[in-house]
Amino acid sequence: MRGWIALAMVAALALSGCGSAESGRTTITFVGSDPATAFAPVITAFQAKNPGIEVKYQNIPFDQYNNVIKQRVGGKDPSIDVLLVDAGAAASMANRKWLFDLTAERAAADRTSLSAAVEQSVYQNKLWALPMWTSCQYLYYNKELLKKAGVTAPSINPAQRWTWEQTTAAARKAQGAGAKWGLLFDQTDRYYQLQALAESAGGGSGATGPDLLTANVTTAGWKSAMTWYGSLFRTGVAPRGVATDQMNVLFASGKAAFFVGGPWSVTPISKGKPKIDYGVAPIPAFAGGKPAMPTGSWSIGISAASRHTAAAKKFVEFVSLSPEGNAAAVRTIIIPPTNKDAFSAYIQRLDATDRPGTQGMGALALSELKTSAVNRPNTVGFTQMQDVMGRAFSDIRNGGDPAGTLQRAQAELQRLWDRL
């Protein structure tokens, strides 16, 4: 019921006059799932350069974002002009004809942006959104808890990357020395963070075949990775019954030895009271496997139903292709931009955010994005994959047999994909 009420509220906002052209000034509506404060700097900077265009931002909570976009953009509602497009979702949205074709911007995007961030929005050789943010992940560790356990902290050097098996052993040792929890994941049931485990174990993304519409989550790599993941919760290394948004809180409060999270986790960790002494290391890999770090984030696109595509195009170009605009798009949050010039400035800012804990984070991010980053599969069936695998991860975390759970997930996913 809450979801329908929220949808109705957002729909009401949509009818409040946004996306209009009045008195010679064009107003465009931009929707996303982050707070308005995240985009205030880039909107202000854009409007200063384009006084004839006003950008109105509407926040849609993350858990409701896909449904609202489906209702409004899928229903050809012209009140949305610009929208955020998540990694893995571009193909699905383009296939449904929800997005304006931005292929004319491809050369400029290739020239100015990180290549992996451009590729995540390419479908059938066309570009459907411009890169805005990307992401990386770190293994955060609590220096004091490791010291109490007699554990030497992991190196920040990717060449000395720990294995997941080594990390688990150190986490258990830290628990034996007083840590309440050994190892936490920031996003426990989300494909974004857990896909990399299967990739590291040689299991692939879980999507193969033409257009990536053949489910493949029962490989030895997937079974091995999910067996390890489930064991963390079964043996008490990680907690059950804790909401995803509380994981960084547990680490920030000094209750866990290790935490897997993004650069945005620095904000809550640095504000812990009392503040913990922490460091970061590369994301571990499974013994005998390959390094695999989750990446990808929101791109910015134009609704195919927009009646103000010229103004919308100016805005998305500024947010993505302009170093000034892309830097402004990350000014109030700690997430990597995709414009190469903006990224160079970002890694210096990240290093200085909360020293000594954040020292070296920028260089590590750059290295990992070049060598171990794993993007989500750009398939028209990504929405179904994300939903089905999210439930499978939850079942495994709560004690479900990994092999049987993956078998059922594969069957369900294939049934859904066969209908596309």
Coordinates of C-alpha atoms in Angstrom, one line a residue, residues 40-281:
A40 CA 22.0 21.1 -6.2
P41 CA 25.6 22.2 -7.1
V42 CA 25.4 20.9 -10.7
I43 CA 21.9 22.3 -11.3
T44 CA 23.1 25.7 -10.0
A45 CA 26.2 25.7 -12.1
F46 CA 24.2 24.6 -15.2
Q47 CA 21.5 27.3 -14.7
A48 CA 24.2 30.0 -14.3
K49 CA 25.5 29.1 -17.8
N50 CA 22.0 28.5 -19.3
P51 CA 19.7 31.2 -17.9
G52 CA 17.0 30.2 -20.3
I53 CA 16.6 26.7 -18.8
E54 CA 15.4 25.8 -15.3
V55 CA 16.0 22.3 -14.0
K56 CA 13.6 21.0 -11.4
Y57 CA 14.7 17.9 -9.5
Q58 CA 12.4 15.3 -8.1
N59 CA 13.7 12.7 -5.6
I60 CA 12.2 9.2 -5.9
P61 CA 13.3 6.8 -3.1
F62 CA 15.6 4.1 -4.4
D63 CA 13.3 1.2 -3.5
Q64 CA 10.5 2.8 -5.6
Y65 CA 12.6 4.2 -8.4
N66 CA 12.2 1.3 -10.9
N67 CA 8.4 1.1 -10.4
V68 CA 7.9 4.9 -10.7
I69 CA 10.0 5.0 -13.9
K70 CA 8.0 2.0 -15.3
Q71 CA 4.7 3.8 -14.5
R72 CA 5.7 7.2 -15.8
V73 CA 8.3 6.8 -18.5
G74 CA 6.9 3.5 -19.6
G75 CA 3.5 5.2 -19.8
K76 CA 5.0 8.0 -22.0
D77 CA 4.5 10.6 -19.4
P78 CA 6.1 13.8 -20.8
S79 CA 6.5 15.4 -17.4
I80 CA 9.9 13.6 -17.0
D81 CA 12.6 15.0 -19.2
V82 CA 15.9 13.7 -17.7
L83 CA 16.3 10.5 -15.6
L84 CA 19.0 8.5 -14.0
V85 CA 19.8 5.1 -15.6
D86 CA 21.4 2.5 -13.4
A87 CA 24.2 0.2 -14.6
G88 CA 22.7 -2.8 -16.3
A89 CA 19.4 -1.1 -16.9
A90 CA 20.2 0.7 -20.1
A91 CA 19.5 -2.2 -22.5
S92 CA 16.2 -3.0 -20.8
M93 CA 15.0 0.6 -21.0
A94 CA 16.2 1.1 -24.5
N95 CA 14.5 -2.1 -25.6
R96 CA 11.3 -0.7 -24.2
K97 CA 11.8 2.5 -26.1
W98 CA 12.0 4.6 -22.9
L99 CA 15.2 6.4 -23.8
F100 CA 16.2 9.1 -26.3
D101 CA 19.1 7.9 -28.5
L102 CA 22.3 9.7 -27.5
T103 CA 24.6 7.9 -30.0
A104 CA 25.5 11.3 -31.5
E105 CA 27.3 12.0 -28.3
R106 CA 29.3 8.7 -28.4
A107 CA 32.6 10.2 -29.8
A108 CA 32.6 13.0 -27.1
A109 CA 31.8 10.5 -24.4
D110 CA 34.6 8.2 -25.5
R111 CA 37.0 11.2 -25.6
T112 CA 36.1 12.6 -22.2
S113 CA 34.9 9.7 -20.0
L114 CA 36.1 6.5 -18.4
S115 CA 35.6 3.8 -21.1
A116 CA 33.8 1.3 -18.8
A117 CA 31.3 4.0 -17.8
V118 CA 30.4 4.6 -21.4
E119 CA 30.1 1.0 -22.3
Q120 CA 27.6 0.3 -19.6
S121 CA 25.0 2.3 -21.5
V122 CA 25.7 0.9 -25.0
Y123 CA 23.1 -1.5 -26.4
Q124 CA 22.9 -2.7 -30.0
N125 CA 25.8 -0.3 -30.8
K126 CA 23.9 2.7 -29.7
L127 CA 24.5 4.9 -26.7
W128 CA 21.4 5.4 -24.5
A129 CA 22.7 7.4 -21.6
L130 CA 25.8 9.5 -20.8
P131 CA 28.1 8.5 -17.9
M132 CA 27.8 10.4 -14.7
W133 CA 29.1 8.4 -11.7
T134 CA 31.0 5.2 -11.4
S135 CA 31.9 3.2 -8.3
C136 CA 34.5 1.1 -6.7
Q137 CA 34.7 -1.0 -3.5
Y138 CA 37.2 -1.3 -0.7
L139 CA 38.0 -3.7 2.1
Y140 CA 37.8 -1.5 5.2
Y141 CA 39.5 -2.8 8.3
N142 CA 39.5 -1.7 12.0
K143 CA 43.1 -1.3 13.0
E144 CA 42.5 -1.6 16.7
L145 CA 40.5 -4.8 16.5
L146 CA 43.2 -6.4 14.2
K147 CA 45.9 -5.3 16.5
K148 CA 44.2 -6.9 19.5
A149 CA 43.9 -10.1 17.6
G150 CA 47.6 -10.1 16.5
V151 CA 46.5 -9.8 12.8
T152 CA 48.8 -7.8 10.5
A153 CA 46.6 -5.5 8.5
P154 CA 46.2 -6.2 4.8
S155 CA 48.3 -4.1 2.4
I156 CA 46.8 -1.4 0.2
N157 CA 49.0 -2.7 -2.7
P158 CA 46.9 -4.7 -5.2
A159 CA 49.9 -6.9 -5.8
Q160 CA 49.6 -8.1 -2.2
R161 CA 45.8 -8.5 -2.3
W162 CA 44.3 -10.9 0.3
T163 CA 42.2 -13.9 -0.5
W164 CA 38.6 -14.2 0.8
E165 CA 39.8 -17.3 2.7
Q166 CA 42.5 -15.3 4.4
T167 CA 40.1 -12.5 5.2
T168 CA 37.6 -14.9 6.8
A169 CA 40.4 -16.5 8.9
A170 CA 41.5 -13.0 10.1
A171 CA 37.9 -12.0 10.8
R172 CA 37.3 -15.1 13.0
K173 CA 40.6 -14.4 14.8
A174 CA 39.4 -10.8 15.5
Q175 CA 36.1 -12.1 16.8
G176 CA 38.1 -14.4 19.1
A177 CA 39.9 -11.3 20.4
G178 CA 36.7 -9.3 21.1
A179 CA 35.2 -8.1 17.8
K180 CA 31.4 -8.7 17.8
W181 CA 31.4 -9.3 14.0
G182 CA 34.1 -10.4 11.6
L183 CA 33.1 -9.3 8.1
L184 CA 30.2 -7.2 6.9
F185 CA 29.0 -6.4 3.4
D186 CA 27.5 -3.0 2.7
Q187 CA 24.8 -4.4 0.3
T188 CA 24.0 -7.9 1.5
D189 CA 21.4 -9.0 -0.9
R190 CA 22.2 -6.9 -4.0
Y191 CA 23.6 -8.2 -7.2
Y192 CA 25.9 -5.2 -7.6
Q193 CA 28.1 -6.3 -4.7
L194 CA 27.7 -10.1 -4.8
Q195 CA 28.2 -10.6 -8.6
A196 CA 32.0 -10.0 -8.0
L197 CA 32.2 -13.0 -5.7
A198 CA 31.0 -15.4 -8.4
E199 CA 33.2 -13.6 -11.0
S200 CA 36.3 -14.1 -8.7
A201 CA 35.5 -17.8 -8.3
G202 CA 35.2 -18.2 -12.1
G203 CA 31.4 -18.3 -12.2
G204 CA 30.8 -15.5 -14.7
S205 CA 28.1 -12.9 -14.5
G206 CA 25.2 -15.4 -14.5
A207 CA 24.0 -14.3 -18.0
T208 CA 25.3 -15.9 -21.2
G209 CA 24.2 -16.5 -24.8
P210 CA 22.8 -14.1 -27.4
D211 CA 21.7 -10.9 -25.8
L212 CA 22.7 -12.4 -22.4
L213 CA 19.4 -14.0 -21.9
T214 CA 20.5 -17.5 -20.9
A215 CA 20.6 -17.9 -17.1
N216 CA 23.8 -19.4 -15.9
V217 CA 24.0 -19.2 -12.1
T218 CA 24.6 -22.9 -11.3
T219 CA 28.2 -23.0 -12.4
A220 CA 30.9 -24.3 -10.0
G221 CA 32.0 -20.8 -9.5
W222 CA 28.6 -19.5 -8.4
K223 CA 28.1 -22.5 -6.1
S224 CA 31.5 -22.1 -4.5
A225 CA 31.1 -18.3 -4.0
M226 CA 27.6 -18.6 -2.6
T227 CA 28.6 -21.5 -0.3
W228 CA 31.3 -19.3 1.1
Y229 CA 28.8 -16.3 1.4
G230 CA 26.2 -18.4 3.2
S231 CA 28.8 -19.8 5.6
L232 CA 29.6 -16.2 6.8
F233 CA 26.1 -15.9 8.3
R234 CA 25.7 -19.5 9.3
T235 CA 28.9 -19.4 11.4
G236 CA 28.3 -15.9 12.9
V237 CA 31.1 -14.1 11.1
A238 CA 28.4 -11.8 9.7
P239 CA 25.0 -11.0 11.3
R240 CA 21.6 -12.1 10.1
G241 CA 18.6 -9.8 10.6
V242 CA 20.5 -6.5 10.1
A243 CA 19.2 -4.2 7.4
T244 CA 21.7 -3.3 4.6
D245 CA 21.7 0.4 5.6
Q246 CA 22.9 -0.5 9.1
M247 CA 26.0 -2.4 8.1
N248 CA 28.2 0.7 7.8
V249 CA 26.8 1.8 11.2
L250 CA 28.1 -1.4 12.8
F251 CA 31.5 -0.9 11.3
A252 CA 31.6 2.8 12.2
S253 CA 30.7 2.0 15.8
G254 CA 33.7 -0.4 16.1
K255 CA 31.8 -3.6 16.2
A256 CA 33.3 -5.3 13.1
A257 CA 36.8 -6.1 12.0
F258 CA 36.2 -5.9 8.2
F259 CA 33.6 -4.1 6.0
V260 CA 33.2 -4.2 2.3
G261 CA 31.9 -0.9 1.0
G262 CA 32.3 2.0 -1.4
P263 CA 34.0 5.4 -1.0
W264 CA 30.6 6.8 0.1
S265 CA 31.0 4.7 3.3
V266 CA 33.8 7.2 4.4
T267 CA 31.1 9.7 5.4
P268 CA 29.4 7.5 8.1
I269 CA 32.6 5.9 9.2
S270 CA 34.4 9.2 9.7
K271 CA 31.5 10.4 11.8
G272 CA 31.4 7.5 14.2
K273 CA 31.5 8.4 17.9
P274 CA 34.0 7.5 19.1
K275 CA 35.7 7.6 15.8
I276 CA 37.5 4.3 14.8
D277 CA 41.0 4.0 13.4
Y278 CA 40.6 2.4 10.0
G279 CA 42.4 1.6 6.8
V280 CA 41.5 0.3 3.4
A281 CA 42.8 -2.5 1.2

